[in-house]
């Protein structure tokens, strides 16, 4: 009971700062998701293209990104790119998260596209559609619907991974928790509080994704 009381006191004392940090976490996650989805779609199409060069580029990107830790990618981008162009910690972190997630989203899209029955492509070809028209009108709408559940999971992972940008001094949730813990010497209570914030965000995100899946009848 004493721990719960202390956690509540920490929550009441810190919620204004944590709410501001929550907004930054949501903003950086949103930017990363948009960039990651665009990159994922581009590299998925490159990987399934007939061009060996495009396939090689896509495979190289996916292998490098999936084979190295996200925190290394964040540090590399922040200290590497910012030596050439001026980027704030927010944008460096968001871009790093977007590039990282793009590799995983590319594989989600690739699997969904290749999972569509080839007979549908053959049928569209017999109707006079080009390969691009078949992809746009027949294959991709079905693939997008199939990819919603794994994309949802990846989006939730992105939200939690955003905590790593604290390493480049972005004032998001985990950075706020570190600062509060150092100032108050109440580390356990502070990290319990920030854990609740992340849990609530994930639950809200999961609920919204479920609503979207039901609207699209993903299981059908």
PDB file of C-alpha atoms in Angstrom:
ATOM      1  CA  UNK A   1       0.000   0.000   0.000  1.00  0.00           C
ATOM      2  CA  UNK A   2       2.848   2.360   0.790  1.00  0.00           C
ATOM      3  CA  UNK A   3       4.321   1.772  -2.676  1.00  0.00           C
ATOM      4  CA  UNK A   4       0.977   2.456  -4.345  1.00  0.00           C
ATOM      5  CA  UNK A   5       0.579   5.648  -2.363  1.00  0.00           C
ATOM      6  CA  UNK A   6       4.047   6.796  -3.366  1.00  0.00           C
ATOM      7  CA  UNK A   7       3.389   5.947  -7.018  1.00  0.00           C
ATOM      8  CA  UNK A   8       0.174   7.971  -6.886  1.00  0.00           C
ATOM      9  CA  UNK A   9       2.022  10.912  -5.384  1.00  0.00           C
ATOM     10  CA  UNK A  10       4.646  10.725  -8.132  1.00  0.00           C
ATOM     11  CA  UNK A  11       1.881  10.544 -10.739  1.00  0.00           C
ATOM     12  CA  UNK A  12       0.094  13.619  -9.383  1.00  0.00           C
ATOM     13  CA  UNK A  13       3.341  15.582  -9.150  1.00  0.00           C
ATOM     14  CA  UNK A  14       4.618  14.712 -12.603  1.00  0.00           C
ATOM     15  CA  UNK A  15       1.552  14.457 -14.819  1.00  0.00           C
ATOM     16  CA  UNK A  16       1.872  17.947 -16.412  1.00  0.00           C
ATOM     17  CA  UNK A  17       5.382  17.129 -17.621  1.00  0.00           C
ATOM     18  CA  UNK A  18       4.453  13.583 -18.621  1.00  0.00           C
ATOM     19  CA  UNK A  19       1.479  14.830 -20.663  1.00  0.00           C
ATOM     20  CA  UNK A  20       3.783  17.137 -22.626  1.00  0.00           C
ATOM     21  CA  UNK A  21       6.215  14.263 -23.123  1.00  0.00           C
ATOM     22  CA  UNK A  22       3.340  12.043 -24.260  1.00  0.00           C
ATOM     23  CA  UNK A  23       2.503  14.494 -27.040  1.00  0.00           C
ATOM     24  CA  UNK A  24       6.120  14.414 -28.223  1.00  0.00           C
ATOM     25  CA  UNK A  25       6.086  10.598 -28.132  1.00  0.00           C
ATOM     26  CA  UNK A  26       2.911  10.544 -30.245  1.00  0.00           C
ATOM     27  CA  UNK A  27       4.307  13.072 -32.718  1.00  0.00           C
ATOM     28  CA  UNK A  28       7.582  11.209 -33.229  1.00  0.00           C
ATOM     29  CA  UNK A  29       5.684   7.923 -33.587  1.00  0.00           C
ATOM     30  CA  UNK A  30       3.309   9.418 -36.168  1.00  0.00           C
ATOM     31  CA  UNK A  31       6.164  10.805 -38.287  1.00  0.00           C
ATOM     32  CA  UNK A  32       8.017   7.488 -38.077  1.00  0.00           C
ATOM     33  CA  UNK A  33       4.918   5.511 -39.098  1.00  0.00           C
ATOM     34  CA  UNK A  34       4.230   7.676 -42.149  1.00  0.00           C
ATOM     35  CA  UNK A  35       7.856   7.508 -43.297  1.00  0.00           C
ATOM     36  CA  UNK A  36       8.148   3.792 -42.500  1.00  0.00           C
ATOM     37  CA  UNK A  37       4.955   2.928 -44.398  1.00  0.00           C
ATOM     38  CA  UNK A  38       6.061   4.874 -47.483  1.00  0.00           C
ATOM     39  CA  UNK A  39       9.536   3.313 -47.423  1.00  0.00           C
ATOM     40  CA  UNK A  40       8.071  -0.121 -46.732  1.00  0.00           C
ATOM     41  CA  UNK A  41       5.785   0.036 -49.746  1.00  0.00           C
ATOM     42  CA  UNK A  42       8.553   1.302 -52.029  1.00  0.00           C
ATOM     43  CA  UNK A  43      11.052  -1.370 -51.002  1.00  0.00           C
ATOM     44  CA  UNK A  44       8.405  -4.110 -51.074  1.00  0.00           C
ATOM     45  CA  UNK A  45       7.645  -3.251 -54.700  1.00  0.00           C
ATOM     46  CA  UNK A  46      11.359  -3.124 -55.465  1.00  0.00           C
ATOM     47  CA  UNK A  47      11.884  -6.550 -53.897  1.00  0.00           C
ATOM     48  CA  UNK A  48       9.133  -8.199 -55.996  1.00  0.00           C
ATOM     49  CA  UNK A  49      10.048  -6.366 -59.182  1.00  0.00           C
ATOM     50  CA  UNK A  50      11.641  -8.088 -62.164  1.00  0.00           C
ATOM     51  CA  UNK A  51      14.742  -5.913 -61.928  1.00  0.00           C
ATOM     52  CA  UNK A  52      17.690  -7.642 -60.286  1.00  0.00           C
ATOM     53  CA  UNK A  53      19.203  -4.259 -59.449  1.00  0.00           C
ATOM     54  CA  UNK A  54      16.095  -3.112 -57.586  1.00  0.00           C
ATOM     55  CA  UNK A  55      15.851  -6.462 -55.818  1.00  0.00           C
ATOM     56  CA  UNK A  56      19.479  -6.202 -54.716  1.00  0.00           C
ATOM     57  CA  UNK A  57      19.018  -2.660 -53.391  1.00  0.00           C
ATOM     58  CA  UNK A  58      15.889  -3.696 -51.468  1.00  0.00           C
ATOM     59  CA  UNK A  59      17.564  -6.794 -50.030  1.00  0.00           C
ATOM     60  CA  UNK A  60      20.609  -4.758 -48.975  1.00  0.00           C
ATOM     61  CA  UNK A  61      18.454  -2.159 -47.203  1.00  0.00           C
ATOM     62  CA  UNK A  62      16.316  -4.757 -45.418  1.00  0.00           C
ATOM     63  CA  UNK A  63      19.316  -6.873 -44.386  1.00  0.00           C
ATOM     64  CA  UNK A  64      21.289  -3.939 -42.978  1.00  0.00           C
ATOM     65  CA  UNK A  65      18.372  -2.404 -41.094  1.00  0.00           C
ATOM     66  CA  UNK A  66      17.043  -5.659 -39.662  1.00  0.00           C
ATOM     67  CA  UNK A  67      20.542  -6.836 -38.772  1.00  0.00           C
ATOM     68  CA  UNK A  68      21.615  -3.853 -36.675  1.00  0.00           C
ATOM     69  CA  UNK A  69      20.152  -2.505 -33.405  1.00  0.00           C
ATOM     70  CA  UNK A  70      17.789   0.449 -33.604  1.00  0.00           C
ATOM     71  CA  UNK A  71      19.762   2.398 -31.028  1.00  0.00           C
ATOM     72  CA  UNK A  72      22.881   2.126 -33.223  1.00  0.00           C
ATOM     73  CA  UNK A  73      20.889   3.414 -36.195  1.00  0.00           C
ATOM     74  CA  UNK A  74      19.612   6.356 -34.152  1.00  0.00           C
ATOM     75  CA  UNK A  75      23.129   7.288 -33.030  1.00  0.00           C
ATOM     76  CA  UNK A  76      24.564   6.819 -36.527  1.00  0.00           C
ATOM     77  CA  UNK A  77      21.912   9.031 -38.102  1.00  0.00           C
ATOM     78  CA  UNK A  78      22.088  11.696 -35.409  1.00  0.00           C
ATOM     79  CA  UNK A  79      25.872  12.035 -35.328  1.00  0.00           C
ATOM     80  CA  UNK A  80      26.412  11.134 -38.984  1.00  0.00           C
ATOM     81  CA  UNK A  81      23.753  13.113 -40.817  1.00  0.00           C
ATOM     82  CA  UNK A  82      23.848  16.116 -38.489  1.00  0.00           C
ATOM     83  CA  UNK A  83      27.493  16.602 -39.403  1.00  0.00           C
ATOM     84  CA  UNK A  84      26.279  17.359 -42.942  1.00  0.00           C
ATOM     85  CA  UNK A  85      22.888  18.982 -42.371  1.00  0.00           C
ATOM     86  CA  UNK A  86      21.296  20.494 -39.276  1.00  0.00           C
ATOM     87  CA  UNK A  87      18.685  18.158 -37.783  1.00  0.00           C
ATOM     88  CA  UNK A  88      17.052  18.460 -34.395  1.00  0.00           C
ATOM     89  CA  UNK A  89      16.981  15.441 -32.114  1.00  0.00           C
ATOM     90  CA  UNK A  90      13.264  15.071 -32.829  1.00  0.00           C
ATOM     91  CA  UNK A  91      13.694  14.796 -36.593  1.00  0.00           C
ATOM     92  CA  UNK A  92      16.800  12.642 -36.366  1.00  0.00           C
ATOM     93  CA  UNK A  93      14.950  10.247 -34.072  1.00  0.00           C
ATOM     94  CA  UNK A  94      11.790  10.228 -36.176  1.00  0.00           C
ATOM     95  CA  UNK A  95      13.697   9.584 -39.405  1.00  0.00           C
ATOM     96  CA  UNK A  96      15.759   6.817 -37.783  1.00  0.00           C
ATOM     97  CA  UNK A  97      12.570   5.164 -36.490  1.00  0.00           C
ATOM     98  CA  UNK A  98      10.956   5.517 -39.912  1.00  0.00           C
ATOM     99  CA  UNK A  99      13.916   3.971 -41.736  1.00  0.00           C
ATOM    100  CA  UNK A 100      14.075   1.163 -39.182  1.00  0.00           C
ATOM    101  CA  UNK A 101      10.392   0.316 -39.450  1.00  0.00           C
ATOM    102  CA  UNK A 102      10.434   0.633 -43.223  1.00  0.00           C
ATOM    103  CA  UNK A 103      12.466  -2.585 -43.466  1.00  0.00           C
ATOM    104  CA  UNK A 104       9.947  -4.561 -41.418  1.00  0.00           C
ATOM    105  CA  UNK A 105       6.939  -3.012 -43.139  1.00  0.00           C
ATOM    106  CA  UNK A 106       8.502  -3.852 -46.522  1.00  0.00           C
ATOM    107  CA  UNK A 107       8.480  -7.533 -45.587  1.00  0.00           C
ATOM    108  CA  UNK A 108       4.876  -7.268 -44.379  1.00  0.00           C
ATOM    109  CA  UNK A 109       3.767  -5.759 -47.692  1.00  0.00           C
ATOM    110  CA  UNK A 110       5.863  -8.215 -49.701  1.00  0.00           C
ATOM    111  CA  UNK A 111       4.355 -11.199 -47.948  1.00  0.00           C
ATOM    112  CA  UNK A 112       0.829  -9.856 -48.342  1.00  0.00           C
ATOM    113  CA  UNK A 113       1.285  -9.111 -52.047  1.00  0.00           C
ATOM    114  CA  UNK A 114       2.877 -12.465 -52.832  1.00  0.00           C
ATOM    115  CA  UNK A 115       0.145 -14.180 -50.826  1.00  0.00           C
ATOM    116  CA  UNK A 116      -2.506 -13.166 -53.353  1.00  0.00           C
ATOM    117  CA  UNK A 117      -3.469 -16.013 -55.668  1.00  0.00           C
ATOM    118  CA  UNK A 118      -1.506 -15.826 -58.923  1.00  0.00           C
ATOM    119  CA  UNK A 119      -4.655 -16.860 -60.768  1.00  0.00           C
ATOM    120  CA  UNK A 120      -6.087 -13.401 -60.137  1.00  0.00           C
ATOM    121  CA  UNK A 121      -3.110 -11.797 -61.842  1.00  0.00           C
ATOM    122  CA  UNK A 122      -3.427 -14.156 -64.769  1.00  0.00           C
ATOM    123  CA  UNK A 123      -7.128 -13.373 -65.025  1.00  0.00           C
ATOM    124  CA  UNK A 124      -6.481  -9.633 -65.019  1.00  0.00           C
ATOM    125  CA  UNK A 125      -3.826 -10.122 -67.694  1.00  0.00           C
ATOM    126  CA  UNK A 126      -6.307 -11.983 -69.865  1.00  0.00           C
ATOM    127  CA  UNK A 127      -8.643  -9.001 -69.519  1.00  0.00           C
ATOM    128  CA  UNK A 128      -5.969  -6.779 -71.041  1.00  0.00           C
ATOM    129  CA  UNK A 129      -4.606  -5.189 -67.857  1.00  0.00           C
ATOM    130  CA  UNK A 130      -0.935  -4.373 -67.598  1.00  0.00           C
ATOM    131  CA  UNK A 131       1.088  -5.670 -64.649  1.00  0.00           C
ATOM    132  CA  UNK A 132       0.901  -2.221 -63.031  1.00  0.00           C
ATOM    133  CA  UNK A 133      -2.860  -1.997 -63.514  1.00  0.00           C
ATOM    134  CA  UNK A 134      -3.333  -5.476 -62.081  1.00  0.00           C
ATOM    135  CA  UNK A 135      -1.242  -4.544 -59.056  1.00  0.00           C
ATOM    136  CA  UNK A 136      -3.132  -1.299 -58.474  1.00  0.00           C
ATOM    137  CA  UNK A 137      -6.679  -2.536 -59.083  1.00  0.00           C
ATOM    138  CA  UNK A 138      -6.639  -6.199 -58.066  1.00  0.00           C
ATOM    139  CA  UNK A 139      -3.633  -7.236 -55.999  1.00  0.00           C
ATOM    140  CA  UNK A 140      -2.768  -4.289 -53.793  1.00  0.00           C
ATOM    141  CA  UNK A 141      -6.266  -3.616 -52.348  1.00  0.00           C
ATOM    142  CA  UNK A 142      -6.443  -7.237 -51.177  1.00  0.00           C
ATOM    143  CA  UNK A 143      -2.843  -7.212 -49.946  1.00  0.00           C
ATOM    144  CA  UNK A 144      -3.435  -4.034 -47.960  1.00  0.00           C
ATOM    145  CA  UNK A 145      -6.417  -5.604 -46.244  1.00  0.00           C
ATOM    146  CA  UNK A 146      -4.390  -8.698 -45.337  1.00  0.00           C
ATOM    147  CA  UNK A 147      -1.505  -6.624 -44.026  1.00  0.00           C
ATOM    148  CA  UNK A 148      -3.560  -4.619 -41.502  1.00  0.00           C
ATOM    149  CA  UNK A 149      -3.052  -6.991 -38.495  1.00  0.00           C
ATOM    150  CA  UNK A 150       0.766  -7.293 -38.836  1.00  0.00           C
ATOM    151  CA  UNK A 151       0.994  -3.576 -39.629  1.00  0.00           C
ATOM    152  CA  UNK A 152      -0.920  -2.867 -36.448  1.00  0.00           C
ATOM    153  CA  UNK A 153       1.559  -4.908 -34.450  1.00  0.00           C
ATOM    154  CA  UNK A 154       4.453  -3.090 -36.085  1.00  0.00           C
ATOM    155  CA  UNK A 155       2.869   0.274 -35.306  1.00  0.00           C
ATOM    156  CA  UNK A 156       2.622  -0.676 -31.624  1.00  0.00           C
ATOM    157  CA  UNK A 157       6.276  -1.754 -31.657  1.00  0.00           C
ATOM    158  CA  UNK A 158       7.143   1.647 -33.133  1.00  0.00           C
ATOM    159  CA  UNK A 159       5.351   3.413 -30.310  1.00  0.00           C
ATOM    160  CA  UNK A 160       7.355   1.494 -27.714  1.00  0.00           C
ATOM    161  CA  UNK A 161      10.619   1.809 -29.670  1.00  0.00           C
ATOM    162  CA  UNK A 162      10.223   5.596 -29.629  1.00  0.00           C
ATOM    163  CA  UNK A 163      11.512   5.444 -26.042  1.00  0.00           C
ATOM    164  CA  UNK A 164      15.014   4.909 -27.450  1.00  0.00           C
ATOM    165  CA  UNK A 165      15.246   8.453 -28.811  1.00  0.00           C
ATOM    166  CA  UNK A 166      15.869   9.626 -25.244  1.00  0.00           C
ATOM    167  CA  UNK A 167      19.522   8.799 -26.009  1.00  0.00           C
ATOM    168  CA  UNK A 168      19.705  11.870 -28.282  1.00  0.00           C
ATOM    169  CA  UNK A 169      17.949  14.105 -25.723  1.00  0.00           C
ATOM    170  CA  UNK A 170      14.469  14.128 -27.238  1.00  0.00           C
ATOM    171  CA  UNK A 171      12.162  15.088 -24.312  1.00  0.00           C
ATOM    172  CA  UNK A 172       9.708  12.212 -24.762  1.00  0.00           C
ATOM    173  CA  UNK A 173       8.189   9.950 -22.110  1.00  0.00           C
ATOM    174  CA  UNK A 174      11.221   7.875 -21.185  1.00  0.00           C
ATOM    175  CA  UNK A 175      13.520  10.912 -21.141  1.00  0.00           C
ATOM    176  CA  UNK A 176      11.062  12.616 -18.812  1.00  0.00           C
ATOM    177  CA  UNK A 177      11.057   9.527 -16.560  1.00  0.00           C
ATOM    178  CA  UNK A 178      14.874   9.454 -16.429  1.00  0.00           C
ATOM    179  CA  UNK A 179      15.030  13.111 -15.499  1.00  0.00           C
ATOM    180  CA  UNK A 180      12.361  12.775 -12.815  1.00  0.00           C
ATOM    181  CA  UNK A 181      13.982   9.656 -11.346  1.00  0.00           C
ATOM    182  CA  UNK A 182      17.360  11.413 -11.138  1.00  0.00           C
ATOM    183  CA  UNK A 183      15.871  14.474  -9.447  1.00  0.00           C
ATOM    184  CA  UNK A 184      13.557  12.738  -6.982  1.00  0.00           C
ATOM    185  CA  UNK A 185      15.567   9.566  -6.276  1.00  0.00           C
ATOM    186  CA  UNK A 186      12.278   7.645  -6.681  1.00  0.00           C
ATOM    187  CA  UNK A 187      13.340   5.463  -9.594  1.00  0.00           C
ATOM    188  CA  UNK A 188      10.988   2.512  -9.031  1.00  0.00           C
ATOM    189  CA  UNK A 189       7.920   4.686  -8.598  1.00  0.00           C
ATOM    190  CA  UNK A 190       8.788   6.884 -11.578  1.00  0.00           C
ATOM    191  CA  UNK A 191       9.344   3.976 -13.962  1.00  0.00           C
ATOM    192  CA  UNK A 192       6.093   2.385 -12.794  1.00  0.00           C
ATOM    193  CA  UNK A 193       4.309   5.616 -13.675  1.00  0.00           C
ATOM    194  CA  UNK A 194       5.877   5.884 -17.130  1.00  0.00           C
ATOM    195  CA  UNK A 195       5.081   2.213 -17.708  1.00  0.00           C
ATOM    196  CA  UNK A 196       1.410   3.013 -17.093  1.00  0.00           C
ATOM    197  CA  UNK A 197       1.555   5.819 -19.664  1.00  0.00           C
ATOM    198  CA  UNK A 198       2.986   3.461 -22.294  1.00  0.00           C
ATOM    199  CA  UNK A 199       0.456   0.764 -21.390  1.00  0.00           C
ATOM    200  CA  UNK A 200      -2.474   3.167 -21.780  1.00  0.00           C
ATOM    201  CA  UNK A 201      -1.159   4.391 -25.145  1.00  0.00           C
ATOM    202  CA  UNK A 202      -0.741   0.837 -26.408  1.00  0.00           C
ATOM    203  CA  UNK A 203      -4.227  -0.129 -25.224  1.00  0.00           C
ATOM    204  CA  UNK A 204      -5.767   2.868 -26.992  1.00  0.00           C
ATOM    205  CA  UNK A 205      -3.784   2.122 -30.151  1.00  0.00           C
ATOM    206  CA  UNK A 206      -4.817  -1.549 -30.022  1.00  0.00           C
ATOM    207  CA  UNK A 207      -8.473  -0.609 -29.610  1.00  0.00           C
ATOM    208  CA  UNK A 208      -8.408   1.782 -32.565  1.00  0.00           C
ATOM    209  CA  UNK A 209      -6.698  -0.811 -34.754  1.00  0.00           C
ATOM    210  CA  UNK A 210      -9.305  -3.394 -33.782  1.00  0.00           C
ATOM    211  CA  UNK A 211     -12.079  -1.005 -34.759  1.00  0.00           C
ATOM    212  CA  UNK A 212     -10.407  -0.440 -38.124  1.00  0.00           C
ATOM    213  CA  UNK A 213      -9.969  -4.171 -38.686  1.00  0.00           C
ATOM    214  CA  UNK A 214     -13.650  -4.780 -37.913  1.00  0.00           C
ATOM    215  CA  UNK A 215     -14.645  -1.994 -40.288  1.00  0.00           C
ATOM    216  CA  UNK A 216     -12.648  -3.598 -43.093  1.00  0.00           C
ATOM    217  CA  UNK A 217     -13.730  -7.149 -42.166  1.00  0.00           C
ATOM    218  CA  UNK A 218     -10.082  -8.207 -42.263  1.00  0.00           C
ATOM    219  CA  UNK A 219     -10.838 -11.803 -41.315  1.00  0.00           C
ATOM    220  CA  UNK A 220     -13.113 -12.312 -44.319  1.00  0.00           C
TER     221      UNK A 220
END
